[in-house]
Every structure is written in structure tokens, then in C-alpha cells.
Amino acid sequence: MSIYSFHTKSSKREELPLEKFQGEVLLIVNTASKCGLTPQYEELEELYNTHKENGFEIIGFPCDQFGGQEPGTDEEISEFCSINYGVSFPLAQKIEVNGETAHPLYQYLREQAPADEGFDDAGIWQKEDRDMLESSDIQWNFTKFLIDRKGNVVHRFGPTVKPKAMEQVIEQLLVRTV
């Protein structure tokens, strides 16, 4: 099984097979519109606009499992993201990322990258102590999974890692060929 075996629906209820992104560097993010981390949409959009011509894609997966911070409908979420942050990357339908009803894609992502990794404020690569987390569950909104051009999950970034802090890793993946 690979990342390309999964599919979802866009916020407009259109089929969104992940095989469509084969050969691209892909960032998958669980999002929320009423979270303290919601302004990350701005940096996500900047990354997307800067690198999309080089084969970089982002898919946002709205999720309401963390403090009820994504209460809107798919249409309301899409409109909010467009109006407030100019989001032009694909948004999927709202899903669950943890538990028995978690979307199969997120079950796979959690299996492939169980440890949160990221950068500190100075941009230095850090790895969190896995013993502090009870499981591979997504801990909060804006957890990010980076997928290489071959469909491999190569990094999992915690919610507080700002999108721009990942740019160097994204750029390294973009220069690699399939």
C-alpha cells in the first residue's frame, strides 16, 4: 500500500484521488478555522504559491476533533479559507484523524510516521521524545505530513512547527527526481 492508494473528496464533494499527486512533493495538514494556529494558513499558502510550479502540493483536511475548532460545513470552511487567507490549495471534506472513525489516509499516515519531528525557533532540526506521547494519534490541529515524490511519508511535523520552518526540507525534496 502507498499514499497513492487513498482517495478522498474535495470540499466541493468531487473525487480527489491521491494518485493525482504522484510525482509531486505533497504536504498533508489537518486544519481548523477557529484555532490559535489557524494563521498558519497564510504561510501554507505562501509555500504553495512559491513552490507549486516545481511540483509541490498541499491538501488541507479540516477536522473538528480538537476542541470543536472546525464547526463549519465544508462550504463554510472553504469560503473562510479563501476570504481570510486566500487559500488556493485543495481542501478536502471534513474528516476525523483519530479514533475508530479516522479517515483511512490518516490511519496510514500515523502508522508511517508515528513520531512528531520538527524545528525549534532557530530552525534547528529537533526530534520530540516519543515517550512523552501515548500513541501515534494526531495531537492537535495543523499536524503536517510531508510526502516525497515517490509517495513515501518522510516527515511528521508537530502543530506548532510553522510552515516556513519546513521550507528547506521541502526545497530539498523538490530537487530530487522520482
PDB file of C-alpha atoms in Angstrom:
ATOM      1  CA  MET A   1       0.000   0.000   0.000  1.00  0.00           C
ATOM      2  CA  SER A   2       1.182   3.522  -0.734  1.00  0.00           C
ATOM      3  CA  ILE A   3      -0.120   7.030  -0.261  1.00  0.00           C
ATOM      4  CA  TYR A   4      -1.441   6.840  -3.818  1.00  0.00           C
ATOM      5  CA  SER A   5      -3.868   4.060  -2.868  1.00  0.00           C
ATOM      6  CA  PHE A   6      -6.042   6.520  -0.958  1.00  0.00           C
ATOM      7  CA  HIS A   7      -8.718   8.879  -2.112  1.00  0.00           C
ATOM      8  CA  THR A   8     -10.955  11.425  -0.512  1.00  0.00           C
ATOM      9  CA  LYS A   9     -13.414  14.055  -1.616  1.00  0.00           C
ATOM     10  CA  SER A  10     -12.722  17.731  -2.005  1.00  0.00           C
ATOM     11  CA  SER A  11     -14.669  20.330  -0.043  1.00  0.00           C
ATOM     12  CA  LYS A  12     -16.764  20.628  -3.232  1.00  0.00           C
ATOM     13  CA  ARG A  13     -17.621  16.908  -2.979  1.00  0.00           C
ATOM     14  CA  GLU A  14     -15.525  15.992  -6.026  1.00  0.00           C
ATOM     15  CA  GLU A  15     -13.391  12.840  -6.013  1.00  0.00           C
ATOM     16  CA  LEU A  16      -9.811  13.587  -5.010  1.00  0.00           C
ATOM     17  CA  PRO A  17      -7.619  10.535  -5.612  1.00  0.00           C
ATOM     18  CA  LEU A  18      -4.147  10.925  -4.153  1.00  0.00           C
ATOM     19  CA  GLU A  19      -2.683   9.208  -7.209  1.00  0.00           C
ATOM     20  CA  LYS A  20      -3.339  12.582  -8.868  1.00  0.00           C
ATOM     21  CA  PHE A  21      -0.337  13.857  -6.887  1.00  0.00           C
ATOM     22  CA  GLN A  22       2.042  11.098  -7.954  1.00  0.00           C
ATOM     23  CA  GLY A  23       5.495  12.542  -8.651  1.00  0.00           C
ATOM     24  CA  GLU A  24       4.792  15.656  -6.555  1.00  0.00           C
ATOM     25  CA  VAL A  25       6.067  16.612  -3.113  1.00  0.00           C
ATOM     26  CA  LEU A  26       2.909  16.663  -1.007  1.00  0.00           C
ATOM     27  CA  LEU A  27       2.131  18.255   2.346  1.00  0.00           C
ATOM     28  CA  ILE A  28      -0.944  16.905   4.137  1.00  0.00           C
ATOM     29  CA  VAL A  29      -2.263  19.027   7.009  1.00  0.00           C
ATOM     30  CA  ASN A  30      -5.222  18.635   9.363  1.00  0.00           C
ATOM     31  CA  THR A  31      -6.689  22.102   9.725  1.00  0.00           C
ATOM     32  CA  ALA A  32      -9.190  24.116  11.761  1.00  0.00           C
ATOM     33  CA  SER A  33     -10.676  27.582  11.270  1.00  0.00           C
ATOM     34  CA  LYS A  34     -11.132  28.586  14.901  1.00  0.00           C
ATOM     35  CA  CYS A  35      -7.779  27.547  16.360  1.00  0.00           C
ATOM     36  CA  GLY A  36      -4.922  29.666  17.646  1.00  0.00           C
ATOM     37  CA  LEU A  37      -2.843  28.031  14.890  1.00  0.00           C
ATOM     38  CA  THR A  38      -5.279  28.976  12.102  1.00  0.00           C
ATOM     39  CA  PRO A  39      -2.990  31.805  10.866  1.00  0.00           C
ATOM     40  CA  GLN A  40      -0.690  29.032   9.611  1.00  0.00           C
ATOM     41  CA  TYR A  41      -2.968  29.024   6.553  1.00  0.00           C
ATOM     42  CA  GLU A  42      -1.179  32.204   5.457  1.00  0.00           C
ATOM     43  CA  GLU A  43       2.271  30.566   5.472  1.00  0.00           C
ATOM     44  CA  LEU A  44       0.882  27.400   3.906  1.00  0.00           C
ATOM     45  CA  GLU A  45      -0.498  29.466   1.037  1.00  0.00           C
ATOM     46  CA  GLU A  46       2.843  31.285   0.673  1.00  0.00           C
ATOM     47  CA  LEU A  47       4.691  27.954   0.477  1.00  0.00           C
ATOM     48  CA  TYR A  48       2.193  26.659  -2.033  1.00  0.00           C
ATOM     49  CA  ASN A  49       2.468  29.706  -4.283  1.00  0.00           C
ATOM     50  CA  THR A  50       6.264  29.734  -4.074  1.00  0.00           C
ATOM     51  CA  HIS A  51       6.781  26.063  -4.905  1.00  0.00           C
ATOM     52  CA  LYS A  52       3.732  24.757  -6.807  1.00  0.00           C
ATOM     53  CA  GLU A  53       5.406  25.322 -10.190  1.00  0.00           C
ATOM     54  CA  ASN A  54       8.207  22.990  -9.033  1.00  0.00           C
ATOM     55  CA  GLY A  55       5.879  20.126  -8.151  1.00  0.00           C
ATOM     56  CA  PHE A  56       4.726  20.992  -4.626  1.00  0.00           C
ATOM     57  CA  GLU A  57       1.147  20.388  -3.494  1.00  0.00           C
ATOM     58  CA  ILE A  58      -0.752  20.827  -0.246  1.00  0.00           C
ATOM     59  CA  ILE A  59      -4.024  19.240   0.818  1.00  0.00           C
ATOM     60  CA  GLY A  60      -5.814  20.627   3.855  1.00  0.00           C
ATOM     61  CA  PHE A  61      -8.016  18.220   5.787  1.00  0.00           C
ATOM     62  CA  PRO A  62     -10.409  20.125   8.051  1.00  0.00           C
ATOM     63  CA  CYS A  63     -11.048  18.307  11.319  1.00  0.00           C
ATOM     64  CA  ASP A  64     -13.294  19.115  14.296  1.00  0.00           C
ATOM     65  CA  GLN A  65     -11.803  16.631  16.775  1.00  0.00           C
ATOM     66  CA  PHE A  66      -9.753  19.148  18.763  1.00  0.00           C
ATOM     67  CA  GLY A  67     -11.827  21.446  20.927  1.00  0.00           C
ATOM     68  CA  GLY A  68     -14.619  21.808  18.353  1.00  0.00           C
ATOM     69  CA  GLN A  69     -12.443  24.273  16.441  1.00  0.00           C
ATOM     70  CA  GLU A  70     -13.774  23.375  12.979  1.00  0.00           C
ATOM     71  CA  PRO A  71     -17.550  23.566  13.395  1.00  0.00           C
ATOM     72  CA  GLY A  72     -18.443  24.773   9.888  1.00  0.00           C
ATOM     73  CA  THR A  73     -19.704  22.912   6.863  1.00  0.00           C
ATOM     74  CA  ASP A  74     -17.330  22.106   4.009  1.00  0.00           C
ATOM     75  CA  GLU A  75     -18.672  25.118   2.108  1.00  0.00           C
ATOM     76  CA  GLU A  76     -18.249  27.454   5.092  1.00  0.00           C
ATOM     77  CA  ILE A  77     -14.702  26.217   5.699  1.00  0.00           C
ATOM     78  CA  SER A  78     -13.735  26.690   2.055  1.00  0.00           C
ATOM     79  CA  GLU A  79     -15.210  30.191   1.997  1.00  0.00           C
ATOM     80  CA  PHE A  80     -13.468  31.132   5.269  1.00  0.00           C
ATOM     81  CA  CYS A  81     -10.090  29.938   3.978  1.00  0.00           C
ATOM     82  CA  SER A  82     -10.493  31.729   0.669  1.00  0.00           C
ATOM     83  CA  ILE A  83     -11.686  35.046   2.093  1.00  0.00           C
ATOM     84  CA  ASN A  84      -9.357  35.247   5.103  1.00  0.00           C
ATOM     85  CA  TYR A  85      -6.192  33.591   3.799  1.00  0.00           C
ATOM     86  CA  GLY A  86      -6.544  33.397   0.025  1.00  0.00           C
ATOM     87  CA  VAL A  87      -6.182  29.616   0.176  1.00  0.00           C
ATOM     88  CA  SER A  88      -5.929  28.157  -3.315  1.00  0.00           C
ATOM     89  CA  PHE A  89      -4.573  24.699  -2.497  1.00  0.00           C
ATOM     90  CA  PRO A  90      -7.103  21.849  -2.316  1.00  0.00           C
ATOM     91  CA  LEU A  91      -9.217  21.403   0.788  1.00  0.00           C
ATOM     92  CA  ALA A  92     -10.781  18.022   1.442  1.00  0.00           C
ATOM     93  CA  GLN A  93     -14.106  17.346   3.106  1.00  0.00           C
ATOM     94  CA  LYS A  94     -14.025  17.499   6.881  1.00  0.00           C
ATOM     95  CA  ILE A  95     -12.750  14.237   8.350  1.00  0.00           C
ATOM     96  CA  GLU A  96     -11.653  12.638  11.601  1.00  0.00           C
ATOM     97  CA  VAL A  97      -7.954  11.948  12.068  1.00  0.00           C
ATOM     98  CA  ASN A  98      -8.011   9.844  15.265  1.00  0.00           C
ATOM     99  CA  GLY A  99     -10.084   7.005  16.626  1.00  0.00           C
ATOM    100  CA  GLU A 100     -12.099   4.225  15.043  1.00  0.00           C
ATOM    101  CA  THR A 101     -13.709   6.550  12.506  1.00  0.00           C
ATOM    102  CA  ALA A 102     -10.441   8.167  11.408  1.00  0.00           C
ATOM    103  CA  HIS A 103     -10.071   8.516   7.643  1.00  0.00           C
ATOM    104  CA  PRO A 104      -8.030   5.570   6.301  1.00  0.00           C
ATOM    105  CA  LEU A 105      -5.431   8.019   4.953  1.00  0.00           C
ATOM    106  CA  TYR A 106      -4.781   9.321   8.449  1.00  0.00           C
ATOM    107  CA  GLN A 107      -4.603   5.793   9.867  1.00  0.00           C
ATOM    108  CA  TYR A 108      -1.888   5.128   7.267  1.00  0.00           C
ATOM    109  CA  LEU A 109      -0.045   8.404   7.931  1.00  0.00           C
ATOM    110  CA  ARG A 110       0.040   7.748  11.677  1.00  0.00           C
ATOM    111  CA  GLU A 111       1.447   4.259  11.067  1.00  0.00           C
ATOM    112  CA  GLN A 112       4.097   5.530   8.659  1.00  0.00           C
ATOM    113  CA  ALA A 113       5.262   8.478  10.790  1.00  0.00           C
ATOM    114  CA  PRO A 114       4.377   7.880  14.428  1.00  0.00           C
ATOM    115  CA  ALA A 115       6.872  10.382  15.866  1.00  0.00           C
ATOM    116  CA  ASP A 116       6.483  14.147  15.758  1.00  0.00           C
ATOM    117  CA  GLU A 117       9.531  15.841  14.304  1.00  0.00           C
ATOM    118  CA  GLY A 118      10.233  19.476  13.695  1.00  0.00           C
ATOM    119  CA  PHE A 119      12.392  22.536  14.035  1.00  0.00           C
ATOM    120  CA  ASP A 120      12.953  24.744  17.034  1.00  0.00           C
ATOM    121  CA  ASP A 121      12.504  28.524  16.820  1.00  0.00           C
ATOM    122  CA  ALA A 122      16.049  28.886  15.475  1.00  0.00           C
ATOM    123  CA  GLY A 123      15.300  26.489  12.615  1.00  0.00           C
ATOM    124  CA  ILE A 124      17.419  23.664  14.060  1.00  0.00           C
ATOM    125  CA  TRP A 125      16.114  20.148  13.481  1.00  0.00           C
ATOM    126  CA  GLN A 126      14.665  18.609  16.645  1.00  0.00           C
ATOM    127  CA  LYS A 127      13.007  15.326  17.490  1.00  0.00           C
ATOM    128  CA  GLU A 128      10.477  15.126  20.309  1.00  0.00           C
ATOM    129  CA  ASP A 129      10.758  12.428  22.940  1.00  0.00           C
ATOM    130  CA  ARG A 130       8.258   9.749  21.837  1.00  0.00           C
ATOM    131  CA  ASP A 131       7.910   8.543  25.428  1.00  0.00           C
ATOM    132  CA  MET A 132       6.003  11.730  26.201  1.00  0.00           C
ATOM    133  CA  LEU A 133       3.257  10.839  23.729  1.00  0.00           C
ATOM    134  CA  GLU A 134       0.930   7.968  24.476  1.00  0.00           C
ATOM    135  CA  SER A 135       0.298   6.919  20.893  1.00  0.00           C
ATOM    136  CA  SER A 136       0.729   7.835  17.269  1.00  0.00           C
ATOM    137  CA  ASP A 137      -2.501   9.860  17.459  1.00  0.00           C
ATOM    138  CA  ILE A 138      -2.572  13.318  15.991  1.00  0.00           C
ATOM    139  CA  GLN A 139      -2.100  15.608  18.967  1.00  0.00           C
ATOM    140  CA  TRP A 140      -3.746  18.794  17.631  1.00  0.00           C
ATOM    141  CA  ASN A 141      -4.736  20.839  14.598  1.00  0.00           C
ATOM    142  CA  PHE A 142      -2.072  21.629  11.981  1.00  0.00           C
ATOM    143  CA  THR A 143      -0.035  18.448  12.305  1.00  0.00           C
ATOM    144  CA  LYS A 144       1.790  18.172   8.986  1.00  0.00           C
ATOM    145  CA  PHE A 145       2.932  15.148   6.979  1.00  0.00           C
ATOM    146  CA  LEU A 146       5.474  15.621   4.200  1.00  0.00           C
ATOM    147  CA  ILE A 147       5.417  13.097   1.353  1.00  0.00           C
ATOM    148  CA  ASP A 148       8.271  12.756  -1.167  1.00  0.00           C
ATOM    149  CA  ARG A 149       7.871  12.385  -4.931  1.00  0.00           C
ATOM    150  CA  LYS A 150       7.790   8.584  -4.580  1.00  0.00           C
ATOM    151  CA  GLY A 151       4.873   8.667  -2.160  1.00  0.00           C
ATOM    152  CA  ASN A 152       6.909   7.996   0.982  1.00  0.00           C
ATOM    153  CA  VAL A 153       5.972   9.715   4.229  1.00  0.00           C
ATOM    154  CA  VAL A 154       9.283  11.352   5.099  1.00  0.00           C
ATOM    155  CA  HIS A 155       8.442  13.722   7.971  1.00  0.00           C
ATOM    156  CA  ARG A 156       5.774  14.424  10.518  1.00  0.00           C
ATOM    157  CA  PHE A 157       5.802  17.943  11.931  1.00  0.00           C
ATOM    158  CA  GLY A 158       4.032  18.929  15.120  1.00  0.00           C
ATOM    159  CA  PRO A 159       1.247  21.521  15.179  1.00  0.00           C
ATOM    160  CA  THR A 160       3.408  24.430  16.339  1.00  0.00           C
ATOM    161  CA  VAL A 161       6.008  23.997  13.610  1.00  0.00           C
ATOM    162  CA  LYS A 162       5.380  26.931  11.313  1.00  0.00           C
ATOM    163  CA  PRO A 163       5.115  26.109   7.621  1.00  0.00           C
ATOM    164  CA  LYS A 164       8.006  28.401   6.660  1.00  0.00           C
ATOM    165  CA  ALA A 165      10.264  26.454   9.054  1.00  0.00           C
ATOM    166  CA  MET A 166       9.766  23.401   6.798  1.00  0.00           C
ATOM    167  CA  GLU A 167      10.750  25.213   3.606  1.00  0.00           C
ATOM    168  CA  GLN A 168      14.359  23.988   3.489  1.00  0.00           C
ATOM    169  CA  VAL A 169      13.259  20.345   3.766  1.00  0.00           C
ATOM    170  CA  ILE A 170      10.585  20.912   1.096  1.00  0.00           C
ATOM    171  CA  GLU A 171      13.138  22.508  -1.224  1.00  0.00           C
ATOM    172  CA  GLN A 172      15.495  19.542  -0.764  1.00  0.00           C
ATOM    173  CA  LEU A 173      12.720  17.145  -1.733  1.00  0.00           C
ATOM    174  CA  LEU A 174      11.749  19.249  -4.736  1.00  0.00           C
ATOM    175  CA  VAL A 175      15.221  18.999  -6.288  1.00  0.00           C
ATOM    176  CA  ARG A 176      15.181  15.214  -6.060  1.00  0.00           C
ATOM    177  CA  THR A 177      13.780  13.386  -9.066  1.00  0.00           C
ATOM    178  CA  VAL A 178      11.427  10.413  -8.991  1.00  0.00           C
TER     179      VAL A 178
END
